[in-house]
Coordinates of C-alpha atoms and ligand atoms in Angstrom, one line a residue:
X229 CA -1.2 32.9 73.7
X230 CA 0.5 35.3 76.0
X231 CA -0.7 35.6 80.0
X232 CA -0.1 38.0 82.2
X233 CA -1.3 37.6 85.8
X234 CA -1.5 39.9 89.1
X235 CA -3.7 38.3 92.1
X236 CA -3.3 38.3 95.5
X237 CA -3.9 35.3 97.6
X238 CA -5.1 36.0 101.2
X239 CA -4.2 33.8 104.2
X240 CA -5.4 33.7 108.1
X241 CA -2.9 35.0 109.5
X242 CA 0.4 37.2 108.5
X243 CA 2.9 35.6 106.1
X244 CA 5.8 37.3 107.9
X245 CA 6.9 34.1 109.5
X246 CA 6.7 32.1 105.5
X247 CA 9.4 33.8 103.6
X248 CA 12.1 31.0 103.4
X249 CA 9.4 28.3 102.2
X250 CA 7.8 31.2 100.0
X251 CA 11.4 31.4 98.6
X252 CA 12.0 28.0 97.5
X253 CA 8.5 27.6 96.1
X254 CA 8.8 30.2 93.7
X255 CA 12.3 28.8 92.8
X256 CA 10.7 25.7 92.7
X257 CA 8.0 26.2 90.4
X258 CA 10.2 28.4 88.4
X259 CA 11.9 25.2 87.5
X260 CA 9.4 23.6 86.3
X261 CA 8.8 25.1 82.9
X262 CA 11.1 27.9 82.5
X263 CA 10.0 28.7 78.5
X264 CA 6.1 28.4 79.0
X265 CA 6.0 29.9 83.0
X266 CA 7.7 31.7 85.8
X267 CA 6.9 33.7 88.8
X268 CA 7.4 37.3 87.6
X269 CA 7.4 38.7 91.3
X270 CA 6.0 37.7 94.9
X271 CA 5.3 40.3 97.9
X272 CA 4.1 39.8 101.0
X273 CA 2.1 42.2 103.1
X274 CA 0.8 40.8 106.2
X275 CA -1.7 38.3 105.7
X276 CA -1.3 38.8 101.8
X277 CA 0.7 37.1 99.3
X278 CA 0.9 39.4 95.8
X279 CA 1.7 37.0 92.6
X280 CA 2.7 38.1 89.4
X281 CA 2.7 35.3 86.8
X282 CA 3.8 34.9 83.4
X283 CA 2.7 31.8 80.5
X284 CA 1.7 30.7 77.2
X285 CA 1.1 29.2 74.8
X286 CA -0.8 26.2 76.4
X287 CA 0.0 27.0 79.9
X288 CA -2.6 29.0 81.1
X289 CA -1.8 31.6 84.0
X290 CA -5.3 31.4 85.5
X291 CA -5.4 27.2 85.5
X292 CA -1.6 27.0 86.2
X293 CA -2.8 29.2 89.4
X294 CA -5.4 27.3 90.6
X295 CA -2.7 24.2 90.6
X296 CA -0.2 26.1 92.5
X297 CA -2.7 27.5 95.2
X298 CA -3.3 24.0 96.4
X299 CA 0.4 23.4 96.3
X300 CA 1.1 26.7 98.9
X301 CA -2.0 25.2 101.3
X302 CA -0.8 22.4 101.5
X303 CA 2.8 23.7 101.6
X304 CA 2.0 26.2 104.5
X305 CA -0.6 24.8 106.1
X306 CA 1.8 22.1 107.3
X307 CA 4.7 23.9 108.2
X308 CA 3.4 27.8 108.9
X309 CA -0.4 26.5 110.0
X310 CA -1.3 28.9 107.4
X311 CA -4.8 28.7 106.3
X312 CA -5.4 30.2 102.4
X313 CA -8.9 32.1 102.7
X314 CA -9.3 32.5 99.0
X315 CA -7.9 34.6 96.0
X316 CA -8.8 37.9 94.2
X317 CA -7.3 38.5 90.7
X318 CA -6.4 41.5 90.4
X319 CA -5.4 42.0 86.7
X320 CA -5.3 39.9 84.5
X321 CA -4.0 40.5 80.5
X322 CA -4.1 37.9 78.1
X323 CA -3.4 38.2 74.4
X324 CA -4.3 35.3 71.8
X325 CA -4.9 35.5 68.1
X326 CA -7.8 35.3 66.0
X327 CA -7.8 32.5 62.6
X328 CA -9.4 36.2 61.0
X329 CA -9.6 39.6 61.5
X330 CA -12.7 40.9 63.3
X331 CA -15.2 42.4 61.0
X332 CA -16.8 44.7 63.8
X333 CA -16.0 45.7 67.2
X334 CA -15.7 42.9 69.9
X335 CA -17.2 43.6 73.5
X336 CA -18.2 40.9 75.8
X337 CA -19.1 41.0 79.9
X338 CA -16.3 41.2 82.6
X339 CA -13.5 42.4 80.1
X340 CA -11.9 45.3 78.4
X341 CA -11.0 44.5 74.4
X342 CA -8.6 45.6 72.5
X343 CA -8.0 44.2 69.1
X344 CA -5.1 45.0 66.9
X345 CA -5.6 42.9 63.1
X346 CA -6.3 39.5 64.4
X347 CA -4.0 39.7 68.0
X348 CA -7.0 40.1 70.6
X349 CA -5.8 41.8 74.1
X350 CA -8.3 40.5 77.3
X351 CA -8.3 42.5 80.3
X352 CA -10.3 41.3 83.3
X353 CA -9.8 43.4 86.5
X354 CA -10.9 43.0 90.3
X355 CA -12.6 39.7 90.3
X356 CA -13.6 37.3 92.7
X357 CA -12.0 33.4 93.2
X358 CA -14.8 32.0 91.0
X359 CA -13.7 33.7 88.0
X360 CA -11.0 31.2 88.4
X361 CA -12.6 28.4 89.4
X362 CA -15.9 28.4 87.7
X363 CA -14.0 28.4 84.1
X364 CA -15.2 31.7 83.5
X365 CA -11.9 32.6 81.7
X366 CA -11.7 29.7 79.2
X367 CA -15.7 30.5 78.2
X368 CA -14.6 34.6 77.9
X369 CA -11.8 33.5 75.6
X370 CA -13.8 30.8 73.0
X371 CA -16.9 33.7 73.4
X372 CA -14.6 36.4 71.7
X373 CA -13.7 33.8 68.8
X374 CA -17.4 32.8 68.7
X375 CA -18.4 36.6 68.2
X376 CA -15.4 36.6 65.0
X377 CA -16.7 33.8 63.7
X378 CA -20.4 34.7 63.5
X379 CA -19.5 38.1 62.3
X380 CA -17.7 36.3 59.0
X381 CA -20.4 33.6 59.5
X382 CA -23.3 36.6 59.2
X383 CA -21.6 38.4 56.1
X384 CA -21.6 35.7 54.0
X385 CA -24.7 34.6 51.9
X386 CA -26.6 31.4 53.2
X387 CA -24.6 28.2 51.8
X388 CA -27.5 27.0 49.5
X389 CA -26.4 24.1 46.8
X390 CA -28.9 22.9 44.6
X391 CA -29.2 19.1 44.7
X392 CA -32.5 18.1 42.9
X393 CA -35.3 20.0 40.9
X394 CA -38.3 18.8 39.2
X395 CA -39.6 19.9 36.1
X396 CA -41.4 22.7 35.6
X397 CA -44.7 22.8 35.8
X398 CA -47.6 25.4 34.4
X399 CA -49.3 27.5 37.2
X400 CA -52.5 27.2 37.3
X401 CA -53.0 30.0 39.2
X402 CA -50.9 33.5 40.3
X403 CA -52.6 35.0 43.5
X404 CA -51.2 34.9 46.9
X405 CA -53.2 32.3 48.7
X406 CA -53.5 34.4 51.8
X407 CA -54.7 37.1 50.3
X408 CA -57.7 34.8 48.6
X409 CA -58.5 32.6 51.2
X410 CA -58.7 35.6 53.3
X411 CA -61.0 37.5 50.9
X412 CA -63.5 34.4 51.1
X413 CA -63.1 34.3 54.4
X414 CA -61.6 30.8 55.2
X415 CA -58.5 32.7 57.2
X416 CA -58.8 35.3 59.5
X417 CA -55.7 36.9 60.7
X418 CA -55.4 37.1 64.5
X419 CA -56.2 37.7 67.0
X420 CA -52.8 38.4 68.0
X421 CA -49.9 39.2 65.6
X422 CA -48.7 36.6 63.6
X423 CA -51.3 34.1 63.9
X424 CA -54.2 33.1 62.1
X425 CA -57.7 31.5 62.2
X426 CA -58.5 28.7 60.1
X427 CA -62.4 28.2 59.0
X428 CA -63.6 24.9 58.0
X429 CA -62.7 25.2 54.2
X430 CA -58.7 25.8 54.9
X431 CA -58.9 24.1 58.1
X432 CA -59.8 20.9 56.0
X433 CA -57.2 21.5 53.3
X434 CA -54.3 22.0 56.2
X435 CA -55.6 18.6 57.7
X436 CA -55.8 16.9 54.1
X437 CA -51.8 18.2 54.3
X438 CA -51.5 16.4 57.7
X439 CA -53.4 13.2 56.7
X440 CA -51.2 12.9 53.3
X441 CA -47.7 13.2 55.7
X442 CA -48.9 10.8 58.0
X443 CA -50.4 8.0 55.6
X444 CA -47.7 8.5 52.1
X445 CA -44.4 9.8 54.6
X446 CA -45.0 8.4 58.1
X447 CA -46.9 5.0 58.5
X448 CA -45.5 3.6 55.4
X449 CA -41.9 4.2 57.2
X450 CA -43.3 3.1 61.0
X451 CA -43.3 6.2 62.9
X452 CA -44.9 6.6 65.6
X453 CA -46.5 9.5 67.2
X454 CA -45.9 10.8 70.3
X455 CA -46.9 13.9 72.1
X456 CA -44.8 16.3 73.9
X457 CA -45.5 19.2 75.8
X458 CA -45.8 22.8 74.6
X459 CA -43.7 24.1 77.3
X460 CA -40.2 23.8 76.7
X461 CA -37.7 24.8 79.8
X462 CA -35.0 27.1 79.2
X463 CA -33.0 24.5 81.1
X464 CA -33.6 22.5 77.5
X465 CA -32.8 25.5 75.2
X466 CA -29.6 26.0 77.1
X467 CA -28.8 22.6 75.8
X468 CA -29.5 22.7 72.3
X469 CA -28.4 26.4 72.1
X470 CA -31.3 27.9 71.1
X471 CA -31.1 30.3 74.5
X472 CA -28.2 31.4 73.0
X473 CA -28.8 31.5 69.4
X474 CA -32.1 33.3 69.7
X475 CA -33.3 34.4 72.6
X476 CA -35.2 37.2 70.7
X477 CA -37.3 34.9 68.9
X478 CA -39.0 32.9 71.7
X479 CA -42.4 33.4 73.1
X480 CA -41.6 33.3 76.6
X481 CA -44.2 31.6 79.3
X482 CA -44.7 33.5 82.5
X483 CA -46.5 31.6 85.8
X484 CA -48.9 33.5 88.2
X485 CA -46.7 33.8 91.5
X486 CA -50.1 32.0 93.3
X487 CA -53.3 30.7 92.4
X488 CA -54.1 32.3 95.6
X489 CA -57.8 34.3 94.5
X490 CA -57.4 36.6 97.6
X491 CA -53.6 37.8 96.5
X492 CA -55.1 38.6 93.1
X493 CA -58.2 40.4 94.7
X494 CA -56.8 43.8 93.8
X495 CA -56.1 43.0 90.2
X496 CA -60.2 41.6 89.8
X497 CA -61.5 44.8 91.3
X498 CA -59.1 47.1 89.5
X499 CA -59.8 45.3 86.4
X500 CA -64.1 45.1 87.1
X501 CA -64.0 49.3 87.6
X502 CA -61.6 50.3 85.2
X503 CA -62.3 47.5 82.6
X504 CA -59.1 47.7 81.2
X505 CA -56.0 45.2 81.9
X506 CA -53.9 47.1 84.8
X507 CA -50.7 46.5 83.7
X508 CA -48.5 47.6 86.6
X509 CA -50.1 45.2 89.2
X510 CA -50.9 42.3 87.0
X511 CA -46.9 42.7 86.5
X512 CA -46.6 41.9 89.8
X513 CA -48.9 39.2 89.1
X514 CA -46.6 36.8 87.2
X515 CA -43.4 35.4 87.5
X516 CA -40.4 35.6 85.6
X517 CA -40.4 33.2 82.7
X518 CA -38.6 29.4 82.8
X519 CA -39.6 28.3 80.0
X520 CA -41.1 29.0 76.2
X521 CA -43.3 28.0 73.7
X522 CA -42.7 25.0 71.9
X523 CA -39.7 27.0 69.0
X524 CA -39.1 23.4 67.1
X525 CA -40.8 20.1 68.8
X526 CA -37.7 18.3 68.6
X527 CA -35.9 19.7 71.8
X528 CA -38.6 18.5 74.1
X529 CA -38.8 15.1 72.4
X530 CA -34.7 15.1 73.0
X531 CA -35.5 16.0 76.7
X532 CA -37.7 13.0 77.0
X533 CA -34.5 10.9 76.9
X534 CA -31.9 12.3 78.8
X535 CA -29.7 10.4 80.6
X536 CA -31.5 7.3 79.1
X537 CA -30.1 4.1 77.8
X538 CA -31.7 3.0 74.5
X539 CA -31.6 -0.8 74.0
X540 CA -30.2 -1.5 70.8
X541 CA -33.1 -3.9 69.8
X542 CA -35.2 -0.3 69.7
X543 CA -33.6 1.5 67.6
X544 CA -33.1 3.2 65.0
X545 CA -36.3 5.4 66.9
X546 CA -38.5 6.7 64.5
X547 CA -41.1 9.3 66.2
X548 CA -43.0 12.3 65.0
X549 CA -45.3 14.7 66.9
X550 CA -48.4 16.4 65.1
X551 CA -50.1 17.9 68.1
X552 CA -47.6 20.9 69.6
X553 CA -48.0 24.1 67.4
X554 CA -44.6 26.4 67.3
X555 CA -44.1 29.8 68.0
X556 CA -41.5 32.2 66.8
X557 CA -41.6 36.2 67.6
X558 CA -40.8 36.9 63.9
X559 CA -41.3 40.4 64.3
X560 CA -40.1 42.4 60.1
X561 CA -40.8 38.8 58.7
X562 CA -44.1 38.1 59.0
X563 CA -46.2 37.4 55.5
X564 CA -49.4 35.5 54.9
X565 CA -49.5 32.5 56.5
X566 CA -46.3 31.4 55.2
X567 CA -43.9 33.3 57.8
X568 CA -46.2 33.7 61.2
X569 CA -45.5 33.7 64.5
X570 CA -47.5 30.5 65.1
X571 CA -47.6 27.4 63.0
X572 CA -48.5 23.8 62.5
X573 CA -45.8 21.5 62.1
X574 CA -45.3 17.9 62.1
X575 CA -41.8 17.2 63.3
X576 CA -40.4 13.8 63.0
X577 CA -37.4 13.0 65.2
X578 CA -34.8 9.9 64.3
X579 CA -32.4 8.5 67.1
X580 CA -30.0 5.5 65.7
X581 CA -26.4 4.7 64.3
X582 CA -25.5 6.9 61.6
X583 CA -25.9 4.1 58.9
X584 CA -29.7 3.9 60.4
X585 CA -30.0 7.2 60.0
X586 CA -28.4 7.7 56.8
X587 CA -31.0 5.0 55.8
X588 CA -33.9 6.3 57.0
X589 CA -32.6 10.0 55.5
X590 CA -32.8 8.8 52.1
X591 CA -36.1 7.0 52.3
X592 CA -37.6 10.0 53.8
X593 CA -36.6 12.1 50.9
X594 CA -37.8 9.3 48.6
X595 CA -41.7 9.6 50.5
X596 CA -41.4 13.3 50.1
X597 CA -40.3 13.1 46.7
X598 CA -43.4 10.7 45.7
X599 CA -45.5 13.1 47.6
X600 CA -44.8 16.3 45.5
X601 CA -44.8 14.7 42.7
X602 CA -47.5 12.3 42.1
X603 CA -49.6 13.7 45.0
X604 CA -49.2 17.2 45.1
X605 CA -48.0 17.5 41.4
X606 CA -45.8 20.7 42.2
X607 CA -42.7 22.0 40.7
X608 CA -39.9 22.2 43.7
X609 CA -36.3 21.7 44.3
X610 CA -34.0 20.4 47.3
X611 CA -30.8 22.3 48.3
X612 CA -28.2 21.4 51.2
X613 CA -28.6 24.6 53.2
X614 CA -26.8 25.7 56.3
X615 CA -27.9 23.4 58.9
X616 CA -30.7 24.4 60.9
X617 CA -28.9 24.0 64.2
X618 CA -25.8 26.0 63.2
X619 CA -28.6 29.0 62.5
X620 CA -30.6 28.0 66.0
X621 CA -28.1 27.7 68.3
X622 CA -25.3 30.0 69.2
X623 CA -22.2 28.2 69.2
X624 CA -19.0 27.0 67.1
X625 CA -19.7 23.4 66.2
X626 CA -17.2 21.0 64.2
X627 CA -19.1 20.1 60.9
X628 CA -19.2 16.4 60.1
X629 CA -19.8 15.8 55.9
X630 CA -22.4 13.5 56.8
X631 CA -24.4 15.6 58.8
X632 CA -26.6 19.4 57.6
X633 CA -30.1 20.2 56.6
X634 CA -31.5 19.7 53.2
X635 CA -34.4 22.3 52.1
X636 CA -37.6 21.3 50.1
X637 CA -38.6 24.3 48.6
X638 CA -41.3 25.3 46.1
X639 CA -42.0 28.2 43.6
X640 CA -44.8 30.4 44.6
X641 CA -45.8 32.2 41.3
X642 CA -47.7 34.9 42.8
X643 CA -44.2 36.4 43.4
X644 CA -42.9 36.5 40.5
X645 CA -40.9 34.5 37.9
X646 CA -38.8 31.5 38.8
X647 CA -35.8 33.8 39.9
X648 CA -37.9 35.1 42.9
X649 CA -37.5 33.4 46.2
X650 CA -38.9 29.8 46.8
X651 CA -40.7 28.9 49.2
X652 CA -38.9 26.1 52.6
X653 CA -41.8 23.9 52.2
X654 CA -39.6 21.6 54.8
X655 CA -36.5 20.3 56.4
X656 CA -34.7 16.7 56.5
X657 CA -31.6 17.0 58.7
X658 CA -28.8 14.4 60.1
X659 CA -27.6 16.6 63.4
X660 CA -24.8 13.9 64.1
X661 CA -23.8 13.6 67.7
X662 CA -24.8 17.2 68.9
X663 CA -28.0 16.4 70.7
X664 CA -27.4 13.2 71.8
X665 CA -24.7 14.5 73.8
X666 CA -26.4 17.2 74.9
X667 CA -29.1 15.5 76.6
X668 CA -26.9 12.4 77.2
X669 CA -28.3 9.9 75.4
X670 CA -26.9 6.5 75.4
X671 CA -27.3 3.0 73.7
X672 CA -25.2 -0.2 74.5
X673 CA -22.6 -0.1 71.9
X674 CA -23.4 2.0 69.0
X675 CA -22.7 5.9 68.6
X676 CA -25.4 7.4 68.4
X677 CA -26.4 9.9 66.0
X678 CA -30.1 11.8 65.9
X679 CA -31.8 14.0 63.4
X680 CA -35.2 15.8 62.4
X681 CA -37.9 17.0 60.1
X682 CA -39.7 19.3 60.3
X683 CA -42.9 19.6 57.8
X684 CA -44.6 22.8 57.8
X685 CA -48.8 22.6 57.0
X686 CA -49.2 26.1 56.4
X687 CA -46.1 25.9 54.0
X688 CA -47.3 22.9 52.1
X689 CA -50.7 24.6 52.1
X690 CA -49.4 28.0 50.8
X691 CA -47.2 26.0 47.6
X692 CA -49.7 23.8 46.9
X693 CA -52.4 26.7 46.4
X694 CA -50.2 29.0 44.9
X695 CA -49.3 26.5 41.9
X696 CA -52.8 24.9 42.0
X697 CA -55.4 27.4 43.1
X698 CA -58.5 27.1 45.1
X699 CA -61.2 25.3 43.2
X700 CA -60.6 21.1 44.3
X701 CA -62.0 20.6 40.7
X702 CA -58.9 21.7 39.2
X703 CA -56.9 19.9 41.8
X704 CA -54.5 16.9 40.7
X705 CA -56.8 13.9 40.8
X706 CA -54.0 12.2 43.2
X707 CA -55.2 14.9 45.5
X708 CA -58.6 15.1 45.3
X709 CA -58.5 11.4 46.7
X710 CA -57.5 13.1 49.9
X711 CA -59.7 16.1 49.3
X712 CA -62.2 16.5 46.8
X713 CA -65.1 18.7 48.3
X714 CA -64.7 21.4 50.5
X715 CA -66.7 22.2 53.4
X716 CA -68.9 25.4 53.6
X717 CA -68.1 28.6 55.1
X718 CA -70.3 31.0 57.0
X719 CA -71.5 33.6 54.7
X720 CA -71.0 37.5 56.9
X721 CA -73.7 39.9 55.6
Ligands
LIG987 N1 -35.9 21.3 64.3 C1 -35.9 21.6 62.9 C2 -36.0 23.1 62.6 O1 -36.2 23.9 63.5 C3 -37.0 20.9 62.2 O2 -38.3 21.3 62.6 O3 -35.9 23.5 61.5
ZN988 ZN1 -35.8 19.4 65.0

């Protein structure tokens, strides 16, 4: 890495009388590493100081500067009663390589870029003192190797390994389920995009889904439930990464500015003579969003522990939440009630050591297994994917080999043969130390290590109907134990 710094430090009061000690300061700090720094140049004019800095390599210019500022305070505060009033870079040019070359242009905020094969030139000009001191630089820097990275990271196909499949089974059935539970009318879709009403009859078959998870997956492995809130701050997503890794696929939630009934007076009466919404002043009406709907459960269930110490007696934690439904803007995506921009999840969440969790990941997948395939009866197949929080959140992160996301998928006949696209019926993931030391979560000894799954009812509905069909008589026997008899829906005339 290459620097190249101009910035110009401003004092109290002219420098005129500072020259000598100026002088051996610069000679000075020449010195001091003479291969990876020197002072290029110095100029004063009046009550300014001009400095032109070389470095590299892992001397950085805009670090190295900050050090020498509080050197020259000190320095000429004692012997000139020279007060520095701050700095102002005033161009700065730094060249570093890339491990690739970029696949795309780069751009990114504050800078100009200029990128020749894999040597990247940064140009920041006319900044303020926090630029330096806020760390601005560093984050500007790892942001254009981010960008790289996710540009190779997007062009290649989704890691997907096949780990497990079960035999195939017979279809007893090859229609969509959406479209037939909608044509009896057990679904309804709406009444905003994306979302879906559940009569009794499909209402009772997602809840037979729920009840199987909780009394084959959950109980026999002690979890317990707990119930978060549907709001999630954006203060949490910054922490996880999801702000970064999709902000365009949050639902955001807006507050009123008041509860005040008189401030919204004009917005009742415009809306009682026009009956329409008034857009522009219920605009005005709300705030700007801090937080979103619920995306995954488990960031709010992290939240609940930051900063806490977990006694070692309690762990490894085993918790799941039913209750908090998820919403995604899934906007091109949407289909049936498999891909919606609301849905039913139960996410279980495990804090421990990483044998604990290692443990509990394998007898998870040994409940699951046991529940497609004496339950459930389907034919479906488990594949190490890329890991769900490399996809949700924006950033580089070191992989560990015992850490990633396993898939549960499941073939949905209606689409085709067993070369068309299964359905992810579920996750099981091992997430390492990520959140734990996001949120700063603790125990006496131990590393910590946390991870999640995340079982989708609409998904487990959609596979099991597509392979099984609609009428309970036909349904594995092992299944009819849960659900047998189907409750009646209104007839519409
Ligand atoms: N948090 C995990 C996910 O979003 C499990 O639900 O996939
Ligand atoms: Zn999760």
């Amino acid at each position: 890495m290459e620097f190249d710094l101009k910035c110009t430090l401003l004092f109290n009061k002219s420098l005129n009388d500072a020259r000598e000690p100026l002088t051996d300061f610069v000679q000075e700090a020449n010195k001091s590493n003479p291969e990876k720094f020197h002072i290029q140049s110095w100029l004063i004019e009046d009550n300014k100081l001009s400095l032109h800095l070389l470095s590299r390599d892992v001397i950085r210019a805009h670090v190295y500067l900050l050090q020498l500022k509080k050197k020259l305070d000190t320095l000429l505060g004692k012997k000139n009663h020279l007060g520095l009033r701050g700095i102002k870079l005033d161009d700065y040019h730094i060249l570093f390589d890339l491990d690739t070359i970029p696949l795309e242009e780069i751009k990114i905020p504050f800078a100009q870029i200029d990128i020749k094969k894999k040597t990247v030139s940064l140009r920041i000009q006319d900044k303020d003192e926090e630029f330096l001191t806020q760390n601005y630089i560093d984050r500007m820097i790892n942001l254009v190797r981010e960008k790289a990275h996710f540009q190779r990271y997007k062009g290649k196909k989704e890691d997907w390994k096949l780990l497990w499949e079960s035999s195939q089974k017979k279809p007893l059935w090859f229609k969509d389920p959406t479209e037939a539970l909608s044509h009896l009318g057990w679904i309804e879709q709406g009444p905003t995009k994306g979302k879906w009403f559940f009569r009794p009859p499909a209402a009772a078959i997602m809840c037979a889904m729920a009840q199987i998870a909780i009394e084959k997956v959950l109980q026999p492995l002690n979890f317990q439930e707990v119930i978060p809130s549907m709001h999630v701050p954006l203060t949490t997503w910054l922490k996880t990464g999801h702000l970064e890794g999709m902000p365009g696929e949050i639902y955001y939630i807006s507050e009123p500015v008041t509860r005040d009934v008189k401030k919204w007076e004009t917005f009742i009466d415009l809306l009682k003579i026009k009956k329409e919404i008034p857009i522009k002043e219920f605009s005005q009406m709300i705030s700007t969003p801090k937080a979103g709907i619920c995306y995954a459960q488990c960031p709010n269930i992290y939240w609940s522990f930051s900063g806490k110490t977990i006694a070692e007696s309690s762990l490894p934690l085993l918790l799941y939440d039913r209750s908090v439904p998820s919403a995604r803007y899934e906007s091109g995506g949407r289909h049936g009630i498999e891909r919606v921009d609301e849905f039913h999840r139960i996410e279980i969440v495990y804090i421990g050591t990483k044998n604990q969790l290692l443990d509990i990941k394998e007898k998870l997948i040994e409940k699951y297994r046991m529940v497609f395939n004496d339950i459930m009866d389907l034919e479906w197949r488990m594949a190490q994917v890329t890991p769900f929080y490399l996809q949700q959140a924006g950033q580089i992160i070191e992989e560990e080999p015992n850490a990633g996301t396993i898939d549960f998928e499941a073939w949905l006949p209606y689409r085709g043969d067993r070369d068309t696209p299964w359905l992810e019926l579920q996750n099981v993931s091992i997430v390492g130390e990520k959140y734990i030391r996001a949120f700063n979560i603790k125990t006496q000894k131990s590393i910590l290590w946390s991870g999640c799954s995340g079982i989708g009812l609409e998904r487990w509905t959609t596979a099991f109907l597509a392979q099984k069909g609609i009428d309970p008589k036909k349904w594995p026997p092992s299944f009819q134990k849960f659900l047998s008899d189907l409750p009646s829906s209104p007839e519409f005339l």
